[in-house]
CSV table of C-alpha atoms and ligand atoms in Angstrom, one decimal:
chain,number,residue,atom,x,y,z
A,292,UNK,CA,-57.1,-14.8,82.8
A,293,UNK,CA,-57.1,-13.5,79.8
A,294,UNK,CA,-58.8,-15.3,77.0
A,295,UNK,CA,-55.5,-15.3,74.2
A,296,UNK,CA,-57.0,-17.1,70.7
A,297,UNK,CA,-54.2,-18.4,68.5
A,298,UNK,CA,-55.1,-19.3,64.9
A,299,UNK,CA,-53.4,-20.2,62.6
A,300,UNK,CA,-53.8,-22.2,59.0
A,301,UNK,CA,-52.0,-23.4,56.1
A,302,UNK,CA,-52.8,-24.8,52.7
A,303,UNK,CA,-51.8,-27.5,50.7
A,304,UNK,CA,-50.6,-26.1,48.0
A,305,UNK,CA,-48.3,-23.7,49.3
A,306,UNK,CA,-45.5,-26.0,50.3
A,307,UNK,CA,-43.1,-23.8,51.4
A,308,UNK,CA,-45.5,-21.7,53.5
A,309,UNK,CA,-44.7,-21.7,57.5
A,310,UNK,CA,-45.8,-24.9,59.7
A,311,UNK,CA,-48.8,-25.2,61.5
A,312,UNK,CA,-46.3,-24.9,64.9
A,313,UNK,CA,-43.9,-22.8,64.3
A,314,UNK,CA,-47.9,-19.5,64.1
A,315,UNK,CA,-48.5,-21.3,67.1
A,316,UNK,CA,-45.4,-20.7,68.4
A,317,UNK,CA,-44.4,-17.4,67.5
A,318,UNK,CA,-47.9,-16.2,68.1
A,319,UNK,CA,-46.7,-17.9,72.4
A,320,UNK,CA,-44.0,-16.0,72.2
A,321,UNK,CA,-45.8,-12.8,71.8
A,322,UNK,CA,-47.1,-13.4,75.3
A,323,UNK,CA,-43.9,-14.4,76.4
A,324,UNK,CA,-44.3,-11.5,79.9
A,325,UNK,CA,-47.8,-12.7,80.2
A,326,UNK,CA,-49.6,-15.4,81.6
A,327,UNK,CA,-52.8,-16.1,79.8
A,328,UNK,CA,-55.0,-19.2,78.9
A,329,UNK,CA,-54.2,-19.9,75.0
A,330,UNK,CA,-56.9,-21.8,72.9
A,331,UNK,CA,-55.6,-23.0,69.5
A,332,UNK,CA,-57.2,-22.8,66.0
A,333,UNK,CA,-55.8,-24.9,63.3
A,334,UNK,CA,-56.3,-25.5,59.5
A,335,UNK,CA,-54.5,-27.6,58.0
A,336,UNK,CA,-54.9,-27.7,55.1
A,337,UNK,CA,-57.4,-25.5,54.3
A,338,UNK,CA,-57.3,-22.8,51.2
A,339,UNK,CA,-57.9,-18.8,51.8
A,340,UNK,CA,-59.6,-18.3,49.8
A,341,UNK,CA,-63.2,-19.0,52.1
A,342,UNK,CA,-64.2,-19.1,55.0
A,343,UNK,CA,-65.2,-22.8,55.2
A,344,UNK,CA,-62.9,-24.5,57.3
A,345,UNK,CA,-63.5,-26.2,60.8
A,346,UNK,CA,-61.7,-24.1,63.1
A,347,UNK,CA,-61.9,-21.0,61.6
A,348,UNK,CA,-66.0,-21.4,61.8
A,349,UNK,CA,-65.4,-22.4,65.8
A,350,UNK,CA,-63.2,-19.3,66.3
A,351,UNK,CA,-66.2,-17.8,64.4
A,352,UNK,CA,-68.8,-19.3,67.0
A,353,UNK,CA,-66.3,-18.6,70.5
A,354,UNK,CA,-66.0,-14.8,69.5
A,355,UNK,CA,-70.1,-14.7,69.1
A,356,UNK,CA,-70.2,-15.9,72.6
A,357,UNK,CA,-67.5,-13.5,73.7
A,358,UNK,CA,-65.4,-17.1,74.5
A,359,UNK,CA,-62.4,-14.9,74.0
A,360,UNK,CA,-60.5,-11.9,74.3
A,361,UNK,CA,-58.1,-11.5,72.4
A,362,UNK,CA,-57.6,-13.3,68.6
A,363,UNK,CA,-53.5,-14.2,67.2
A,364,UNK,CA,-52.2,-14.9,64.0
A,365,UNK,CA,-49.0,-14.7,62.3
A,366,UNK,CA,-50.6,-13.1,59.5
A,367,UNK,CA,-53.2,-11.5,58.1
A,368,UNK,CA,-53.3,-14.2,55.3
A,369,UNK,CA,-54.1,-16.9,57.9
A,370,UNK,CA,-57.3,-15.6,58.9
A,371,UNK,CA,-58.3,-14.5,54.8
A,372,UNK,CA,-56.8,-14.0,51.3
A,373,UNK,CA,-60.1,-12.4,50.6
A,374,UNK,CA,-60.5,-8.7,51.8
A,375,UNK,CA,-63.6,-8.7,51.7
A,376,UNK,CA,-63.9,-12.1,54.4
A,377,UNK,CA,-61.7,-10.2,56.3
A,378,UNK,CA,-64.2,-7.0,56.9
A,379,UNK,CA,-66.6,-8.5,57.8
A,380,UNK,CA,-64.7,-10.4,60.5
A,381,UNK,CA,-63.0,-7.5,61.6
A,382,UNK,CA,-66.5,-5.6,61.9
A,383,UNK,CA,-67.9,-8.9,64.1
A,384,UNK,CA,-64.2,-9.0,65.5
A,385,UNK,CA,-64.8,-4.7,66.9
A,386,UNK,CA,-68.6,-5.6,67.5
A,387,UNK,CA,-67.5,-7.7,70.3
A,388,UNK,CA,-64.6,-5.9,71.0
A,389,UNK,CA,-61.9,-8.9,70.4
A,390,UNK,CA,-57.8,-6.8,70.2
A,391,UNK,CA,-56.8,-9.0,67.6
A,392,UNK,CA,-52.9,-8.9,67.0
A,393,UNK,CA,-51.0,-9.6,63.4
A,394,UNK,CA,-47.4,-10.9,64.4
A,395,UNK,CA,-45.9,-10.5,61.3
A,396,UNK,CA,-47.7,-7.8,60.0
A,397,UNK,CA,-46.9,-5.6,63.3
A,398,UNK,CA,-50.8,-5.3,63.1
A,399,UNK,CA,-52.9,-4.5,67.2
A,400,UNK,CA,-56.0,-2.9,67.8
A,401,UNK,CA,-54.9,-2.6,71.0
A,402,UNK,CA,-53.0,0.2,68.9
A,403,UNK,CA,-54.3,3.8,66.9
A,404,UNK,CA,-51.8,2.9,63.6
A,405,UNK,CA,-54.4,-0.9,63.8
A,406,UNK,CA,-57.0,0.9,64.7
A,407,UNK,CA,-56.5,2.7,61.6
A,408,UNK,CA,-55.7,-0.7,58.9
A,409,UNK,CA,-59.1,-1.6,60.1
A,410,UNK,CA,-60.0,1.1,59.0
A,411,UNK,CA,-59.3,1.2,55.2
A,412,UNK,CA,-60.1,-3.2,55.0
A,413,UNK,CA,-63.2,-2.6,55.3
A,414,UNK,CA,-63.7,0.5,53.1
A,415,UNK,CA,-61.4,-1.5,50.5
A,416,UNK,CA,-63.7,-4.6,50.0
A,417,UNK,CA,-66.7,-2.1,50.2
A,418,UNK,CA,-65.5,-0.1,47.0
A,419,UNK,CA,-64.9,-4.4,46.4
A,420,UNK,CA,-68.3,-5.2,47.0
A,421,UNK,CA,-69.6,-2.3,44.9
A,422,UNK,CA,-67.2,-2.4,41.9
A,423,UNK,CA,-68.0,-6.3,41.3
A,424,UNK,CA,-71.5,-5.0,40.9
A,425,UNK,CA,-71.5,-2.7,39.0
A,426,UNK,CA,-68.9,-3.6,35.7
A,427,UNK,CA,-71.2,-7.2,36.9
A,428,UNK,CA,-74.5,-5.5,35.9
A,429,UNK,CA,-73.1,-3.0,32.8
A,430,UNK,CA,-71.2,-5.5,31.2
A,431,UNK,CA,-74.9,-7.4,30.8
A,432,UNK,CA,-76.6,-4.0,30.7
A,433,UNK,CA,-74.7,-3.9,27.5
A,434,UNK,CA,-74.9,-7.8,26.2
A,435,UNK,CA,-78.4,-7.5,26.9
A,436,UNK,CA,-79.5,-4.7,25.1
A,437,UNK,CA,-78.2,-5.6,22.1
A,438,UNK,CA,-80.7,-8.9,22.5
A,439,UNK,CA,-77.6,-11.2,23.5
A,440,UNK,CA,-78.7,-14.0,25.7
A,441,UNK,CA,-76.5,-14.4,28.4
A,442,UNK,CA,-76.8,-17.9,29.3
A,443,UNK,CA,-78.5,-21.1,30.4
A,444,UNK,CA,-80.6,-22.7,28.3
A,445,UNK,CA,-83.2,-21.3,25.8
A,446,UNK,CA,-85.9,-20.4,27.3
A,447,UNK,CA,-89.9,-22.5,25.9
A,448,UNK,CA,-90.9,-20.8,22.3
A,449,UNK,CA,-86.7,-20.0,21.3
A,450,UNK,CA,-84.7,-21.3,20.7
A,451,UNK,CA,-80.6,-19.9,20.3
A,452,UNK,CA,-78.6,-19.6,17.6
A,453,UNK,CA,-74.9,-17.7,17.2
A,454,UNK,CA,-74.3,-14.9,15.2
A,455,UNK,CA,-71.0,-14.0,14.9
A,456,UNK,CA,-69.4,-15.6,18.4
A,457,UNK,CA,-72.9,-13.7,20.1
A,458,UNK,CA,-76.5,-15.8,21.1
A,459,UNK,CA,-79.5,-14.7,20.4
A,460,UNK,CA,-83.0,-15.4,20.6
A,461,UNK,CA,-84.9,-16.3,18.3
A,462,UNK,CA,-89.0,-17.0,18.3
A,463,UNK,CA,-90.5,-20.8,16.6
A,464,UNK,CA,-93.7,-21.7,18.5
A,465,UNK,CA,-95.7,-18.6,18.8
A,466,UNK,CA,-98.1,-20.5,19.4
A,467,UNK,CA,-97.0,-22.1,22.5
A,468,UNK,CA,-96.5,-18.4,24.0
A,469,UNK,CA,-99.8,-17.8,23.2
A,470,UNK,CA,-101.6,-20.4,23.9
A,471,UNK,CA,-100.8,-20.8,27.6
A,472,UNK,CA,-101.8,-17.1,28.1
A,473,UNK,CA,-105.4,-17.4,26.7
A,474,UNK,CA,-106.0,-20.5,27.6
A,475,UNK,CA,-105.0,-19.6,32.2
A,476,UNK,CA,-107.2,-16.7,31.2
A,477,UNK,CA,-109.4,-19.3,29.7
A,478,UNK,CA,-108.8,-21.6,32.3
A,479,UNK,CA,-108.0,-19.2,35.6
A,480,UNK,CA,-106.6,-22.5,37.1
A,481,UNK,CA,-102.3,-22.9,37.5
A,482,UNK,CA,-103.1,-26.6,37.3
A,483,UNK,CA,-105.5,-27.3,34.5
A,484,UNK,CA,-103.2,-25.1,32.5
A,485,UNK,CA,-100.2,-27.1,33.4
A,486,UNK,CA,-103.0,-30.3,32.2
A,487,UNK,CA,-103.6,-28.6,29.2
A,488,UNK,CA,-100.2,-27.5,28.0
A,489,UNK,CA,-98.9,-31.5,28.7
A,490,UNK,CA,-102.0,-32.5,26.8
A,491,UNK,CA,-100.8,-30.9,23.7
A,492,UNK,CA,-96.7,-30.5,24.5
A,493,UNK,CA,-96.1,-32.7,26.7
A,494,UNK,CA,-93.7,-30.4,28.1
A,495,UNK,CA,-93.6,-28.2,30.9
A,496,UNK,CA,-94.0,-29.2,34.5
A,497,UNK,CA,-95.8,-28.7,37.3
A,498,UNK,CA,-97.8,-25.4,38.7
A,499,UNK,CA,-94.4,-23.2,39.6
A,500,UNK,CA,-93.2,-23.6,36.0
A,501,UNK,CA,-96.6,-21.9,34.5
A,502,UNK,CA,-96.6,-19.1,37.0
A,503,UNK,CA,-92.5,-18.4,36.0
A,504,UNK,CA,-93.3,-18.4,32.6
A,505,UNK,CA,-96.7,-17.0,32.9
A,506,UNK,CA,-95.0,-14.1,35.4
A,507,UNK,CA,-91.8,-13.2,32.8
A,508,UNK,CA,-91.8,-10.1,31.4
A,509,UNK,CA,-89.5,-12.2,27.9
A,510,UNK,CA,-92.8,-13.0,26.4
A,511,UNK,CA,-94.3,-9.8,26.3
A,512,UNK,CA,-93.6,-6.8,24.1
A,513,UNK,CA,-91.5,-3.8,26.3
A,514,UNK,CA,-94.5,-0.7,26.2
A,515,UNK,CA,-94.8,2.4,28.9
A,516,UNK,CA,-97.8,0.9,31.3
A,517,UNK,CA,-95.3,-2.8,31.7
A,518,UNK,CA,-92.4,-0.6,32.7
A,519,UNK,CA,-94.9,0.5,35.1
A,520,UNK,CA,-96.5,-2.2,36.7
A,521,UNK,CA,-92.1,-3.7,36.6
A,522,UNK,CA,-91.2,-0.9,38.6
A,523,UNK,CA,-94.2,-1.0,40.5
A,524,UNK,CA,-93.7,-4.9,41.9
A,525,UNK,CA,-89.8,-4.4,42.5
A,526,UNK,CA,-87.6,-4.8,39.1
A,527,UNK,CA,-85.5,-2.1,37.8
A,528,UNK,CA,-86.2,-1.8,34.5
A,529,UNK,CA,-83.0,-0.3,31.7
A,530,UNK,CA,-83.5,0.6,27.7
A,531,UNK,CA,-86.3,2.2,25.5
A,532,UNK,CA,-89.4,0.6,25.5
A,533,UNK,CA,-89.5,-0.7,21.6
A,534,UNK,CA,-92.0,-3.4,21.4
A,535,UNK,CA,-89.0,-6.8,21.8
A,536,UNK,CA,-89.5,-8.3,24.6
A,537,UNK,CA,-87.1,-7.5,27.5
A,538,UNK,CA,-84.4,-10.1,29.1
A,539,UNK,CA,-84.7,-10.8,33.2
A,540,UNK,CA,-81.6,-11.1,36.1
A,541,UNK,CA,-81.8,-11.5,39.2
A,542,UNK,CA,-85.4,-12.8,39.6
A,543,UNK,CA,-84.1,-16.3,42.0
A,544,UNK,CA,-81.8,-13.2,44.5
A,545,UNK,CA,-85.6,-11.6,44.9
A,546,UNK,CA,-83.3,-8.4,42.8
A,547,UNK,CA,-84.9,-8.7,39.3
A,548,UNK,CA,-84.1,-6.2,36.8
A,549,UNK,CA,-85.8,-6.5,33.2
A,550,UNK,CA,-83.4,-4.8,30.6
A,551,UNK,CA,-85.4,-4.1,27.0
A,552,UNK,CA,-83.8,-6.6,24.7
A,553,UNK,CA,-84.0,-7.4,20.5
A,554,UNK,CA,-86.2,-10.7,20.3
A,555,UNK,CA,-89.3,-10.6,19.0
A,556,UNK,CA,-91.9,-10.5,22.0
A,557,UNK,CA,-95.2,-13.2,21.4
A,558,UNK,CA,-97.7,-11.6,24.0
A,559,UNK,CA,-99.0,-7.9,23.5
A,560,UNK,CA,-98.5,-5.9,27.0
A,561,UNK,CA,-102.8,-5.6,27.4
A,562,UNK,CA,-102.5,-9.8,27.8
A,563,UNK,CA,-100.1,-9.8,30.2
A,564,UNK,CA,-101.5,-7.4,32.0
A,565,UNK,CA,-104.8,-8.9,32.2
A,566,UNK,CA,-102.4,-12.2,33.5
A,567,UNK,CA,-99.9,-10.3,35.8
A,568,UNK,CA,-104.0,-9.0,37.6
A,569,UNK,CA,-105.4,-12.7,37.3
A,570,UNK,CA,-102.4,-14.1,38.7
A,571,UNK,CA,-101.8,-11.3,41.4
A,572,UNK,CA,-105.6,-11.6,42.3
A,573,UNK,CA,-104.7,-15.8,44.0
A,574,UNK,CA,-102.1,-14.8,45.5
A,575,UNK,CA,-103.6,-12.5,47.6
A,576,UNK,CA,-106.0,-14.3,48.7
A,577,UNK,CA,-103.7,-17.2,49.0
A,578,UNK,CA,-102.5,-15.3,50.8
A,579,UNK,CA,-105.5,-13.8,53.3
A,580,UNK,CA,-106.6,-17.2,53.8
A,581,UNK,CA,-103.7,-18.1,55.4
A,582,UNK,CA,-102.3,-15.8,57.7
A,583,UNK,CA,-106.4,-14.1,58.6
A,584,UNK,CA,-107.4,-16.7,61.7
A,585,UNK,CA,-106.2,-19.4,62.2
A,586,UNK,CA,-102.6,-19.0,64.5
A,587,UNK,CA,-102.1,-22.4,65.0
A,588,UNK,CA,-101.2,-23.1,61.8
A,589,UNK,CA,-97.9,-23.8,61.0
A,590,UNK,CA,-96.5,-25.0,64.3
A,591,UNK,CA,-99.7,-27.5,65.2
A,592,UNK,CA,-99.4,-31.3,64.2
A,593,UNK,CA,-100.2,-33.8,64.1
A,594,UNK,CA,-98.9,-36.8,67.0
A,595,UNK,CA,-99.4,-40.2,65.1
A,596,UNK,CA,-97.7,-38.9,61.9
A,597,UNK,CA,-95.8,-36.5,62.6
A,598,UNK,CA,-97.5,-34.3,59.8
A,599,UNK,CA,-99.3,-30.6,59.9
A,600,UNK,CA,-102.6,-29.7,61.1
A,601,UNK,CA,-103.8,-28.8,58.1
A,602,UNK,CA,-107.9,-25.4,57.7
A,603,UNK,CA,-110.8,-27.5,56.3
A,604,UNK,CA,-114.0,-24.9,55.9
A,605,UNK,CA,-117.3,-26.3,55.8
A,606,UNK,CA,-120.1,-23.8,55.3
A,607,UNK,CA,-120.0,-22.1,58.7
A,608,UNK,CA,-117.1,-24.0,60.4
A,609,UNK,CA,-113.9,-24.0,59.8
A,610,UNK,CA,-111.4,-26.7,61.2
A,611,UNK,CA,-108.2,-28.1,62.6
A,612,UNK,CA,-107.6,-31.9,60.9
A,613,UNK,CA,-104.1,-34.2,60.2
A,614,UNK,CA,-102.5,-33.2,56.9
A,615,UNK,CA,-102.0,-36.8,56.4
A,616,UNK,CA,-105.9,-37.4,56.1
A,617,UNK,CA,-107.4,-35.0,54.4
A,618,UNK,CA,-104.8,-34.5,51.2
A,619,UNK,CA,-105.6,-37.2,49.0
A,620,UNK,CA,-101.9,-36.5,47.1
A,621,UNK,CA,-99.7,-38.0,50.8
A,622,UNK,CA,-97.6,-39.7,50.3
A,623,UNK,CA,-97.9,-42.9,51.2
A,624,UNK,CA,-101.8,-43.7,50.6
A,625,UNK,CA,-102.2,-44.5,54.2
A,626,UNK,CA,-104.2,-42.3,55.8
A,627,UNK,CA,-104.0,-41.2,59.5
A,628,UNK,CA,-106.2,-42.9,61.8
A,629,UNK,CA,-106.7,-39.2,63.9
A,630,UNK,CA,-110.3,-38.4,62.0
A,631,UNK,CA,-110.9,-35.7,64.2
A,632,UNK,CA,-111.3,-32.3,62.8
A,633,UNK,CA,-111.7,-30.4,65.7
A,634,UNK,CA,-113.1,-26.6,65.4
A,635,UNK,CA,-111.4,-24.1,64.9
A,636,UNK,CA,-112.3,-21.7,68.9
A,637,UNK,CA,-112.1,-24.7,69.9
A,638,UNK,CA,-108.8,-25.9,69.6
A,639,UNK,CA,-107.4,-22.0,69.5
A,640,UNK,CA,-109.1,-21.3,73.3
A,641,UNK,CA,-107.5,-24.7,74.2
A,642,UNK,CA,-104.5,-24.3,73.9
A,643,UNK,CA,-104.4,-20.5,74.0
A,644,UNK,CA,-104.8,-21.1,77.9
A,645,UNK,CA,-101.9,-23.4,77.7
A,646,UNK,CA,-100.4,-21.3,76.5
A,647,UNK,CA,-101.0,-18.8,78.7
A,648,UNK,CA,-100.4,-21.5,81.8
A,649,UNK,CA,-96.6,-20.5,81.0
A,650,UNK,CA,-96.1,-16.9,82.3
A,651,UNK,CA,-95.7,-18.3,85.8
A,652,UNK,CA,-91.7,-17.4,85.1
A,653,UNK,CA,-91.3,-20.9,88.2
A,654,UNK,CA,-93.5,-22.7,86.0
A,655,UNK,CA,-92.1,-22.0,82.7
A,656,UNK,CA,-88.4,-22.6,83.6
A,657,UNK,CA,-89.7,-26.1,84.9
A,658,UNK,CA,-91.0,-27.0,81.8
A,659,UNK,CA,-89.1,-25.8,79.5
A,660,UNK,CA,-86.0,-27.5,81.2
A,661,UNK,CA,-88.3,-30.5,81.1
A,662,UNK,CA,-89.1,-30.3,77.3
A,663,UNK,CA,-85.4,-29.0,75.8
A,664,UNK,CA,-82.7,-31.7,75.0
A,665,UNK,CA,-79.4,-29.8,75.5
A,666,UNK,CA,-78.6,-33.6,76.4
A,667,UNK,CA,-75.9,-34.3,73.7
A,668,UNK,CA,-73.7,-37.2,73.5
A,669,UNK,CA,-70.8,-35.6,70.8
A,670,UNK,CA,-68.5,-38.0,71.2
A,671,UNK,CA,-65.5,-36.0,71.0
A,672,UNK,CA,-64.2,-37.8,74.3
A,673,UNK,CA,-64.4,-40.6,71.9
A,674,UNK,CA,-61.7,-38.8,68.6
A,675,UNK,CA,-59.5,-38.0,71.3
A,676,UNK,CA,-58.8,-40.6,72.5
A,677,UNK,CA,-58.5,-42.3,68.9
A,678,UNK,CA,-56.2,-38.9,68.4
A,679,UNK,CA,-53.9,-39.7,71.2
A,680,UNK,CA,-53.9,-44.1,69.9
A,681,UNK,CA,-53.1,-43.3,66.8
A,682,UNK,CA,-50.0,-40.3,68.5
A,683,UNK,CA,-48.5,-42.1,70.3
A,684,UNK,CA,-48.2,-45.2,67.3
A,685,UNK,CA,-46.8,-42.6,65.7
A,686,UNK,CA,-44.2,-42.0,68.1
A,687,UNK,CA,-43.2,-45.1,68.1
A,688,UNK,CA,-43.2,-46.0,64.6
A,689,UNK,CA,-41.2,-42.8,64.1
A,690,UNK,CA,-38.8,-44.1,66.9
A,691,UNK,CA,-38.4,-47.7,64.5
A,692,UNK,CA,-37.8,-45.8,61.7
A,693,UNK,CA,-33.8,-45.0,62.5
A,694,UNK,CA,-33.0,-48.2,63.6
A,695,UNK,CA,-34.5,-50.3,60.3
A,696,UNK,CA,-32.3,-50.8,57.0
A,697,UNK,CA,-33.9,-47.8,53.7
A,698,UNK,CA,-36.3,-50.2,52.3
A,699,UNK,CA,-38.2,-51.1,55.8
A,700,UNK,CA,-38.2,-47.6,56.6
A,701,UNK,CA,-40.2,-47.1,54.1
A,702,UNK,CA,-42.8,-48.8,55.0
A,703,UNK,CA,-43.0,-47.3,58.4
A,704,UNK,CA,-43.5,-44.8,57.0
A,705,UNK,CA,-45.9,-45.1,55.0
A,706,UNK,CA,-47.5,-45.8,58.0
A,707,UNK,CA,-46.5,-43.4,59.8
A,708,UNK,CA,-48.2,-41.4,56.7
A,709,UNK,CA,-51.3,-43.2,56.8
A,710,UNK,CA,-51.5,-42.1,60.7
A,711,UNK,CA,-51.2,-38.1,60.4
A,712,UNK,CA,-53.7,-38.0,57.8
A,713,UNK,CA,-56.3,-40.0,60.4
A,714,UNK,CA,-55.2,-38.0,62.8
A,715,UNK,CA,-55.8,-34.7,60.0
A,716,UNK,CA,-59.3,-36.4,59.2
A,717,UNK,CA,-60.0,-36.3,63.4
A,718,UNK,CA,-59.5,-33.2,63.8
A,719,UNK,CA,-61.8,-31.9,62.0
A,720,UNK,CA,-64.3,-34.1,62.9
A,721,UNK,CA,-63.5,-32.6,66.2
A,722,UNK,CA,-63.9,-29.5,65.0
A,723,UNK,CA,-67.2,-30.2,64.2
A,724,UNK,CA,-68.7,-30.9,67.3
A,725,UNK,CA,-67.2,-28.7,69.2
A,726,UNK,CA,-69.3,-26.4,67.0
A,727,UNK,CA,-71.9,-28.1,67.0
A,728,UNK,CA,-72.4,-29.2,71.1
A,729,UNK,CA,-72.0,-24.5,70.5
A,730,UNK,CA,-74.4,-24.4,68.2
A,731,UNK,CA,-76.6,-26.3,71.1
A,732,UNK,CA,-75.1,-24.1,74.0
A,733,UNK,CA,-76.1,-20.9,72.8
A,734,UNK,CA,-79.4,-21.5,72.1
A,735,UNK,CA,-79.3,-21.6,75.9
A,736,UNK,CA,-79.8,-17.9,75.3
A,737,UNK,CA,-83.3,-18.0,73.3
A,738,UNK,CA,-85.1,-19.1,77.1
A,739,UNK,CA,-84.6,-15.9,78.0
A,740,UNK,CA,-86.6,-14.9,73.9
A,741,UNK,CA,-88.5,-17.6,74.7
A,742,UNK,CA,-90.4,-16.1,77.9
A,743,UNK,CA,-91.0,-12.6,75.9
A,744,UNK,CA,-92.9,-13.4,73.3
A,745,UNK,CA,-95.1,-15.6,75.7
A,746,UNK,CA,-95.3,-12.6,77.3
A,747,UNK,CA,-95.9,-10.9,74.6
A,748,UNK,CA,-98.3,-13.3,73.8
A,749,UNK,CA,-100.3,-12.6,76.5
A,750,UNK,CA,-101.6,-9.2,75.9
A,751,UNK,CA,-102.1,-8.9,72.2
A,752,UNK,CA,-105.5,-9.8,70.8
A,753,UNK,CA,-104.0,-9.9,67.4
A,754,UNK,CA,-104.3,-13.0,65.8
A,755,UNK,CA,-101.5,-12.8,62.9
A,756,UNK,CA,-99.4,-11.7,66.3
A,757,UNK,CA,-99.6,-14.3,67.5
A,758,UNK,CA,-99.2,-16.4,65.5
A,759,UNK,CA,-96.2,-14.4,64.9
A,760,UNK,CA,-95.3,-15.0,68.7
A,761,UNK,CA,-95.5,-18.8,68.8
A,762,UNK,CA,-93.7,-19.3,65.8
A,763,UNK,CA,-91.0,-18.0,68.6
A,764,UNK,CA,-92.1,-20.4,71.8
A,765,UNK,CA,-92.6,-23.4,70.2
A,766,UNK,CA,-90.8,-26.1,67.2
A,767,UNK,CA,-93.9,-27.8,67.5
A,768,UNK,CA,-97.4,-28.7,69.7
A,769,UNK,CA,-98.7,-31.9,69.5
A,770,UNK,CA,-102.5,-32.1,69.9
A,771,UNK,CA,-104.4,-35.2,70.3
A,772,UNK,CA,-107.8,-34.3,70.0
A,773,UNK,CA,-108.6,-38.8,70.0
A,774,UNK,CA,-106.5,-38.5,74.0
A,775,UNK,CA,-106.8,-34.4,74.3
A,776,UNK,CA,-103.2,-34.3,74.8
A,777,UNK,CA,-101.5,-31.0,74.2
A,778,UNK,CA,-97.2,-31.9,73.7
A,779,UNK,CA,-95.1,-29.3,73.0
A,780,UNK,CA,-91.7,-28.6,71.9
A,781,UNK,CA,-90.1,-25.5,72.9
A,782,UNK,CA,-87.7,-23.5,69.6
B,1339,LIG,ZN1,-101.5,-37.7,61.4
């Protein structure tokens, strides 16, 4: 039988919008001549301005899992009021080959006209995305080129001054900026720069803050060398170099833009580049140390304190040791009882043998079944019971209202209203729980993916690859060096 999903939404703000039940009935009537299995997805009191709605999310998940053949709703704007959201949703429907019908808008993607509409919607959405991005970028560029500060607190060493309705940066602490850059070259450690800055200025907090400060093009006098460095490192650079500093955008979203601005910059290109070089060196060596040999780091866990193992180097050997045993700064100031330092070669070969034993598919299936916790007590049944009970009470109260005087009825109506509200909340809870259950269900599809990774693991000698495969197999591996025990948990 055809599985038809009915989506209905009513928002709080629009008083005259058509009721959820009417929407559902109109959808059901559309299929009056066909025998279908209906499932209703109802968002009562949710705005169409975003897709953060429990029933909609549940519907989305069910579509992803191919649990629906056809989707129907009363009007297109019930799905979303944003063209962008609708287009994304259409993409999904298209990919999953799901027919979509809109009762009021006479819209049916099983017809050519409906498909054309679908296409136009996605074209317009793309256009909207691009023009918004362009508009934002253009106005930002114009402001930045004029030297205007477009938001946020003043960067260290500067203050904000207002002039003609616009905000500009004014240099107030040349010494602080110069010191931090020079100290880093002198000390070669972000940690020590941070300590010294704390002592002298009582301001910067943490190595990351110091790093961001040293990395920022805001402090360097713009030049063609700096432009080159920035572009090589993925920045988009705008404006003609003039010796003033750059304003930056989009650093946090990894689409960094630097615009030559008009504020006075302290650091010469030579000094700034030297500092970048040093920072790059450190980054590279950390990267090498982390990823080169130790394919178990990040997955191997101490069974006593559940903290990961870390690599400890001695002159000749490398060891895995419990982090809360080794770490000087760990949380509770209590050392883990796991005091073993396990030779990295030994433990890696032990775990490797362990993983290779899963190559036998029957063995794997067996251990996977006993290992993954699919038992999820959702409590949906209890929630549904409560909803039913409330509905009964509402019905009872409604039948009594007619028999009462005005003042008596008012009390009952209030009670009815409360119960209805509670039921609405409970229904939302049920949707969320259903979503959780589906989330867990969909994880089961990963079994073959895990097995595939086990096979791939057995075929490679490259530690880098091994590490990636292991990450696709296990959530963690608990290794107890005291009792020589391994317990693993699949993803
Ligand atoms: Zn431990």
